[in-house]
Coordinates of C-alpha atoms in Angstrom, one line a residue:
M821 CA 99.2 126.6 72.9
I822 CA 96.4 126.8 75.8
I823 CA 95.7 123.4 77.0
K824 CA 92.2 122.6 78.2
P825 CA 90.5 119.4 78.9
M826 CA 88.8 117.7 76.1
I827 CA 85.9 115.7 77.7
R828 CA 84.2 112.8 75.4
S829 CA 81.5 110.5 76.9
N830 CA 83.0 111.0 80.6
I831 CA 86.7 110.2 79.2
C832 CA 89.1 112.9 79.5
I833 CA 91.2 112.5 75.9
N834 CA 94.2 114.7 76.4
A835 CA 96.6 115.4 79.1
H836 CA 98.6 118.6 80.4
P837 CA 102.4 118.0 80.8
V838 CA 102.9 120.7 83.3
G839 CA 99.8 119.6 85.4
C840 CA 101.0 115.6 85.3
A841 CA 104.5 116.6 86.4
R842 CA 103.4 118.7 89.3
E843 CA 100.8 116.1 90.4
T844 CA 103.6 113.7 90.2
E845 CA 105.8 116.0 92.3
R846 CA 102.9 116.5 95.0
Q847 CA 103.2 112.7 95.5
I848 CA 106.6 112.5 96.0
E849 CA 106.6 115.4 98.6
F850 CA 103.9 113.4 100.6
V851 CA 106.1 110.2 100.6
K852 CA 108.9 112.3 101.9
A853 CA 107.0 113.8 104.6
Q854 CA 105.7 110.4 105.5
K855 CA 109.3 109.0 105.7
A856 CA 110.2 111.8 108.2
K857 CA 106.8 111.4 110.1
R858 CA 107.4 107.7 110.5
G859 CA 111.1 107.8 110.6
T860 CA 111.6 105.5 108.0
K861 CA 115.1 104.6 106.9
S862 CA 116.0 104.3 103.1
A863 CA 118.5 101.6 102.0
A864 CA 121.3 104.2 102.2
E865 CA 120.5 105.0 105.9
G866 CA 120.8 101.4 106.8
G867 CA 117.0 100.4 106.4
K868 CA 115.9 96.8 105.5
G869 CA 113.2 97.7 103.4
P870 CA 112.8 97.2 99.3
K871 CA 116.3 97.7 97.8
T872 CA 115.5 96.9 93.9
V873 CA 111.8 97.1 93.0
L874 CA 110.1 96.2 89.6
V875 CA 106.9 97.8 88.9
L876 CA 104.8 96.6 86.0
G877 CA 102.4 99.2 85.1
C878 CA 104.5 102.5 86.8
S879 CA 102.6 105.2 85.0
T880 CA 99.5 106.1 87.0
G881 CA 97.5 105.2 89.8
Y882 CA 98.6 102.7 92.2
G883 CA 101.6 101.6 90.1
L884 CA 103.0 105.1 90.1
A885 CA 102.1 105.5 93.8
S886 CA 104.0 102.4 94.6
R887 CA 106.8 103.2 92.7
I888 CA 107.3 106.5 94.1
T889 CA 106.9 105.1 97.8
A890 CA 109.5 102.5 97.2
A891 CA 111.9 105.0 95.8
F892 CA 111.4 108.3 98.1
E893 CA 110.4 106.6 101.4
Y894 CA 112.8 103.4 101.2
G895 CA 115.5 104.8 98.8
A896 CA 114.9 101.7 96.4
D897 CA 116.3 101.5 92.9
T898 CA 113.3 101.3 90.4
L899 CA 112.5 99.7 87.4
G900 CA 109.2 100.5 85.8
V901 CA 107.4 99.6 82.6
S902 CA 104.7 101.1 81.0
F903 CA 103.2 101.5 77.5
E904 CA 102.5 105.1 76.8
K905 CA 101.8 107.3 73.6
E906 CA 105.1 109.2 73.2
P907 CA 104.5 113.2 72.6
T908 CA 106.0 115.2 69.9
E909 CA 106.9 118.9 69.9
T910 CA 103.2 119.7 68.8
R911 CA 101.3 116.6 69.8
G912 CA 100.6 115.5 73.4
G913 CA 101.5 112.3 75.0
T914 CA 99.6 109.9 77.2
P915 CA 99.4 111.3 81.0
G916 CA 101.7 108.1 82.0
W917 CA 104.4 109.5 79.7
Y918 CA 104.7 112.9 81.5
N919 CA 104.3 111.2 84.9
N920 CA 107.0 108.8 84.2
M921 CA 109.4 111.5 83.1
A922 CA 108.6 113.7 86.2
F923 CA 109.3 110.5 88.4
D924 CA 112.7 109.8 86.5
R925 CA 113.6 113.6 86.7
A926 CA 112.9 113.6 90.6
A927 CA 114.7 110.2 91.0
E928 CA 117.9 111.5 89.1
K929 CA 117.9 114.6 91.2
A930 CA 117.6 112.4 94.5
G931 CA 120.4 110.3 93.5
L932 CA 118.0 107.3 93.1
K933 CA 118.5 104.6 90.2
S934 CA 115.9 104.7 87.9
V935 CA 114.9 103.1 84.5
T936 CA 111.6 103.3 82.7
M937 CA 110.9 101.2 79.7
N938 CA 108.3 102.1 77.2
L939 CA 107.2 98.7 76.2
D940 CA 104.1 96.2 76.1
A941 CA 104.4 94.4 79.4
F942 CA 102.6 91.7 78.1
A943 CA 105.4 90.7 75.6
H944 CA 108.1 88.0 76.2
E945 CA 110.5 90.5 74.6
T946 CA 109.9 92.9 77.4
R947 CA 110.4 90.3 79.8
Q948 CA 113.7 89.7 78.5
A949 CA 114.5 93.4 78.2
V950 CA 113.9 93.7 81.8
I951 CA 115.8 90.6 83.0
D952 CA 118.8 92.0 80.6
E953 CA 118.6 95.3 82.4
L954 CA 118.8 93.9 85.8
K955 CA 121.5 91.6 85.2
K956 CA 123.1 94.8 83.9
W957 CA 122.7 96.4 87.3
G958 CA 124.0 93.2 89.0
H959 CA 120.9 93.5 91.2
T960 CA 118.2 90.8 92.1
V961 CA 114.6 92.1 92.8
D962 CA 113.2 92.0 96.2
L963 CA 109.4 93.2 95.1
V964 CA 107.5 92.9 92.0
V965 CA 104.5 95.1 91.7
Y966 CA 101.9 94.1 89.4
S967 CA 99.7 97.0 88.5
L968 CA 98.7 96.4 84.7
A969 CA 95.4 97.8 83.7
S970 CA 95.2 97.4 80.1
P971 CA 91.8 97.3 77.8
V972 CA 93.8 94.8 75.5
R973 CA 96.2 92.0 75.8
V974 CA 98.0 89.9 72.8
D975 CA 98.8 86.6 74.0
P976 CA 102.8 86.4 73.6
D977 CA 102.7 83.0 72.5
T978 CA 99.7 82.9 70.2
K979 CA 99.4 86.4 69.1
T980 CA 95.8 86.4 69.6
M981 CA 94.4 89.7 70.8
Y982 CA 91.8 89.8 73.6
R983 CA 89.7 92.7 74.8
S984 CA 88.3 92.9 78.3
V985 CA 84.7 94.6 78.9
I986 CA 83.3 95.8 81.8
K987 CA 79.7 93.9 81.7
P988 CA 77.3 91.9 84.3
C989 CA 77.3 88.2 83.9
G990 CA 74.1 86.4 83.7
K991 CA 71.7 89.4 83.2
T992 CA 71.4 92.8 82.3
Y993 CA 72.3 95.5 84.8
S994 CA 70.7 98.9 85.3
G995 CA 72.0 101.7 87.6
L996 CA 72.6 105.3 87.9
T997 CA 75.3 107.4 86.4
V998 CA 76.7 110.8 87.0
D999 CA 77.9 113.1 84.3
M1000 CA 80.9 114.5 86.8
M1001 CA 80.9 117.7 84.8
T1002 CA 77.3 118.7 84.8
G1003 CA 76.0 116.6 87.7
K1004 CA 73.2 115.3 85.7
M1005 CA 72.2 111.5 86.6
A1006 CA 70.7 109.2 84.5
E1007 CA 69.8 105.5 84.3
A1008 CA 72.3 103.3 82.3
S1009 CA 72.0 99.6 81.5
T1010 CA 74.4 97.3 80.3
E1011 CA 73.7 93.7 78.6
P1012 CA 75.1 90.7 79.9
A1013 CA 78.6 89.2 78.8
T1014 CA 78.9 86.3 76.6
E1015 CA 80.9 83.2 77.7
E1016 CA 83.6 84.5 75.1
E1017 CA 83.8 88.2 76.6
I1018 CA 84.2 86.6 80.2
K1019 CA 87.0 84.4 79.0
N1020 CA 88.6 87.5 77.2
T1021 CA 88.6 89.5 80.0
I1022 CA 90.2 86.8 82.2
K1023 CA 92.8 86.5 79.8
V1024 CA 93.6 90.3 79.9
M1025 CA 93.1 91.1 83.3
G1026 CA 93.5 87.9 85.1
G1027 CA 96.6 86.2 86.7
E1028 CA 98.1 84.5 83.5
D1029 CA 100.5 87.5 82.5
W1030 CA 101.4 87.9 86.3
A1031 CA 102.3 84.2 86.6
L1032 CA 104.4 84.6 83.5
W1033 CA 106.4 87.4 84.9
I1034 CA 107.1 85.6 88.1
K1035 CA 108.2 82.5 86.1
A1036 CA 110.4 84.5 83.7
L1037 CA 112.2 86.4 86.5
A1038 CA 112.6 83.2 88.7
E1039 CA 114.5 81.1 86.0
A1040 CA 116.7 84.1 84.9
G1041 CA 117.8 84.2 88.7
V1042 CA 116.9 88.0 89.3
L1043 CA 114.5 87.3 92.2
S1044 CA 115.8 87.7 95.4
Q1045 CA 115.7 85.3 98.5
G1046 CA 112.5 86.4 100.6
V1047 CA 110.9 88.4 97.5
R1048 CA 107.8 89.6 97.6
T1049 CA 105.2 90.3 94.9
V1050 CA 101.9 92.1 95.1
A1051 CA 99.0 92.7 92.4
Y1052 CA 96.0 95.3 93.0
S1053 CA 92.3 94.6 93.0
Y1054 CA 89.1 95.7 94.4
I1055 CA 85.9 94.5 95.9
G1056 CA 83.9 97.2 96.7
P1057 CA 80.3 97.2 98.2
E1058 CA 77.5 94.6 97.5
L1059 CA 75.7 97.3 95.7
S1060 CA 78.3 97.3 92.9
H1061 CA 79.0 93.5 92.9
P1062 CA 76.5 92.9 90.1
I1063 CA 78.4 95.1 87.6
Y1064 CA 81.8 94.7 89.1
R1065 CA 82.6 92.2 91.6
D1066 CA 80.3 89.3 90.1
G1067 CA 80.8 90.7 86.5
T1068 CA 83.5 90.4 84.1
I1069 CA 86.3 92.4 85.9
G1070 CA 85.5 90.5 89.0
A1071 CA 86.1 87.2 87.3
A1072 CA 89.2 88.5 86.3
K1073 CA 90.4 89.6 89.8
K1074 CA 89.2 86.2 91.2
D1075 CA 91.4 84.5 88.7
L1076 CA 94.2 87.1 90.1
E1077 CA 93.5 86.2 93.3
A1078 CA 93.6 82.6 92.7
T1079 CA 97.0 83.2 91.1
A1080 CA 98.3 84.8 94.0
L1081 CA 97.9 81.6 96.1
R1082 CA 99.7 79.5 93.6
L1083 CA 102.6 82.1 93.3
N1084 CA 102.7 82.5 97.2
D1085 CA 103.1 78.5 97.4
Q1086 CA 105.7 78.5 94.6
L1087 CA 107.9 81.5 95.9
K1088 CA 107.8 80.3 99.5
A1089 CA 109.1 76.9 98.5
S1090 CA 111.7 78.1 96.2
L1091 CA 113.1 81.6 97.6
G1092 CA 111.1 82.0 101.0
G1093 CA 109.0 84.6 99.2
A1094 CA 105.3 85.5 99.2
A1095 CA 102.7 86.8 96.7
Y1096 CA 99.5 88.8 97.8
V1097 CA 96.5 90.7 96.3
S1098 CA 95.9 93.9 97.9
E1099 CA 92.3 94.9 97.9
N1100 CA 92.6 98.7 97.7
K1101 CA 90.1 101.5 98.2
G1102 CA 87.6 102.7 95.4
L1103 CA 89.1 105.7 93.5
V1104 CA 88.4 107.6 90.3
T1105 CA 89.9 105.9 87.1
R1106 CA 89.7 106.6 83.6
S1107 CA 86.9 103.6 83.4
S1108 CA 85.1 104.0 86.6
A1109 CA 83.5 107.1 85.4
V1110 CA 81.4 104.9 82.9
I1111 CA 80.5 102.3 85.0
P1112 CA 77.1 102.3 86.0
I1113 CA 76.4 103.3 89.8
I1114 CA 80.2 103.4 90.4
S1115 CA 80.4 107.2 89.8
L1116 CA 77.4 107.9 92.2
Y1117 CA 79.1 105.6 94.7
L1118 CA 82.5 107.2 94.5
S1119 CA 81.2 110.5 95.0
I1120 CA 79.0 109.7 98.1
M1121 CA 81.9 107.4 99.7
F1122 CA 84.3 110.6 99.2
K1123 CA 81.9 113.0 101.0
V1124 CA 81.4 110.2 103.9
M1125 CA 85.1 109.4 104.3
K1126 CA 86.1 113.1 104.2
E1127 CA 83.9 113.7 106.9
K1128 CA 85.3 110.9 108.9
G1129 CA 88.8 111.9 108.2
T1130 CA 89.6 108.7 106.3
H1131 CA 89.6 109.3 102.9
E1132 CA 93.0 108.4 100.9
G1133 CA 94.0 108.8 97.3
C1134 CA 96.3 106.5 95.6
I1135 CA 99.4 107.8 97.2
E1136 CA 98.2 107.8 100.8
Q1137 CA 96.9 104.0 100.1
M1138 CA 100.3 102.7 98.7
E1139 CA 102.4 104.7 101.5
R1140 CA 100.1 102.9 104.1
L1141 CA 100.2 99.4 102.2
F1142 CA 104.0 99.6 102.3
A1143 CA 104.3 100.9 105.8
E1144 CA 101.6 99.3 107.8
R1145 CA 101.5 96.1 105.8
L1146 CA 104.4 94.9 103.4
Y1147 CA 107.5 96.4 105.5
T1148 CA 106.6 96.0 109.0
G1149 CA 110.0 93.7 110.2
N1150 CA 112.7 95.0 112.2
G1151 CA 114.3 98.1 110.4
G1152 CA 111.3 97.9 107.9
E1153 CA 112.3 94.7 106.5
A1154 CA 109.5 92.6 104.6
G1155 CA 107.1 91.4 107.4
I1156 CA 104.0 89.1 107.2
P1157 CA 101.0 91.3 106.6
D1158 CA 97.6 90.5 108.1
T1159 CA 95.4 89.1 105.6
D1160 CA 91.8 87.9 105.3
T1161 CA 90.5 84.1 105.0
E1162 CA 91.4 84.1 101.3
H1163 CA 95.4 85.3 101.6
R1164 CA 94.3 89.2 100.8
I1165 CA 95.7 92.2 102.3
R1166 CA 92.9 94.4 102.9
I1167 CA 94.0 98.2 102.5
D1168 CA 90.5 98.7 101.7
D1169 CA 89.7 98.5 105.3
L1170 CA 88.8 102.2 105.7
E1171 CA 86.5 102.1 102.8
M1172 CA 84.6 99.0 103.8
D1173 CA 84.3 100.0 107.5
E1174 CA 80.9 98.9 108.8
D1175 CA 79.7 102.5 109.8
T1176 CA 81.1 104.0 106.9
Q1177 CA 79.3 101.5 104.7
K1178 CA 76.0 102.3 106.3
L1179 CA 76.3 106.0 105.9
I1180 CA 76.9 105.6 102.3
A1181 CA 73.8 103.2 102.0
E1182 CA 71.6 105.7 103.6
R1183 CA 72.8 108.3 101.3
M1184 CA 72.4 106.2 98.1
A1185 CA 68.9 105.3 98.9
K1186 CA 67.9 108.7 99.2
V1187 CA 70.0 110.8 96.5
T1188 CA 68.9 112.7 93.5
E1189 CA 69.8 115.1 91.1
E1190 CA 68.7 117.9 93.2
N1191 CA 70.5 116.8 96.5
L1192 CA 73.6 115.0 95.1
A1193 CA 75.8 118.1 96.0
Q1194 CA 75.1 118.1 99.6
L1195 CA 74.9 114.3 99.8
G1196 CA 78.1 113.5 97.6
D1197 CA 81.2 115.3 96.7
M1198 CA 81.2 115.8 93.1
E1199 CA 83.6 118.4 93.1
G1200 CA 86.1 116.2 94.9
Y1201 CA 85.3 113.6 92.0
K1202 CA 85.5 116.0 89.4
H1203 CA 89.0 117.2 90.8
D1204 CA 90.0 113.6 90.8
F1205 CA 88.9 112.8 87.6
L1206 CA 90.7 115.7 85.8
A1207 CA 93.9 115.6 87.8
I1208 CA 94.5 112.0 86.4
N1209 CA 95.3 113.9 83.1
G1210 CA 97.1 116.8 85.1
F1211 CA 94.2 119.4 85.2
D1212 CA 93.0 121.2 88.1
I1213 CA 96.0 120.8 89.6
P1214 CA 97.1 123.9 92.2
G1215 CA 99.8 125.9 91.4
V1216 CA 99.6 125.4 87.5
D1217 CA 98.6 128.1 85.6
Y1218 CA 96.3 126.9 82.8
E1219 CA 96.3 129.9 80.9
K1220 CA 99.9 130.2 80.2
D1221 CA 101.2 129.1 76.8
V1222 CA 102.5 125.5 76.6
A1223 CA 105.3 126.2 73.8
R1224 CA 106.1 122.2 73.7
M1225 CA 104.1 119.0 74.2
D1226 CA 107.1 117.1 74.6
V1227 CA 108.8 118.5 78.0
I1228 CA 107.1 119.1 81.5
D1229 CA 108.2 122.3 82.1

């Protein structure tokens, strides 16, 4: 069959197996090049970077990029957990399924240990499955990456289902949205969240589950001395704060950041370890396209940062996080990263650069549908939106028949 992107309300609902695999392979090649450029030594070469890494939410975005960096720059054995829709011969799976398949294939070819579990990361049974697997390896984990981004979480004890929402808190928020396929701009409004919606969003996207993971791993004795754990968040510019940082998602992220402080104290006392939240750069995600003002901001931000030569995607961000923040000690061992006053790693430093934000604000103030193509980077935004699902990837023949949906060649 010929697979074309199916887009509904600014959301792509299908994936191209070959495109997803090629994009994953592109990220792997980038990391290999950075390893050579930086002179990073893998574990097998005597390097002291991460050796056994657990990535929770390993299939897309920052989680996938973290796993690629750990494996292909530092030579780490990796165990990944994500919950994906499995394809059949005739029906497609989620992009993450194909990304995981491509990663595992490349890791095997490189002689790297890689196990991917297609399980609900919020479940106690999954924690036990991970612990059992690590004990089978005879390894302890020296890095735990927490990169879950699910709209739904079932509490593992009460079995209550919680759903997150992207809403402002306190009052209605209105802002411009952009249809990335047509460039059409429109005003969109979002009603304020109820107290229950705020609490539910924190239950899904806050720090509770991260803490449960660290507790279970520590009690099972599978965390290394000096273990590091990092979760991912976003702050963004003030113009997006009403819908993001000061909204329901922001409430959850603030809970995540508070959890990092508690985990940091616990790990430091018990294992000489540390916990961090990394504040990352704004990027196109499956949800960002439908949040008022975010898509417009990202388009203009992409244009400004590309003009300044500072634009980064997921893989560039995570490779820099590892090499220039987390593993800066002798021989690439875990260092003590610079953090802000709230113990957060700021890998969003290039986006939040004062001059960059000034230029973005100037363009945001005068952007219209007519000049968006000049002030913003809609083509770049559109590419990233499609690439998440394996479309618009260079070198992929999208007119070629895909005989089976459950393979990546």
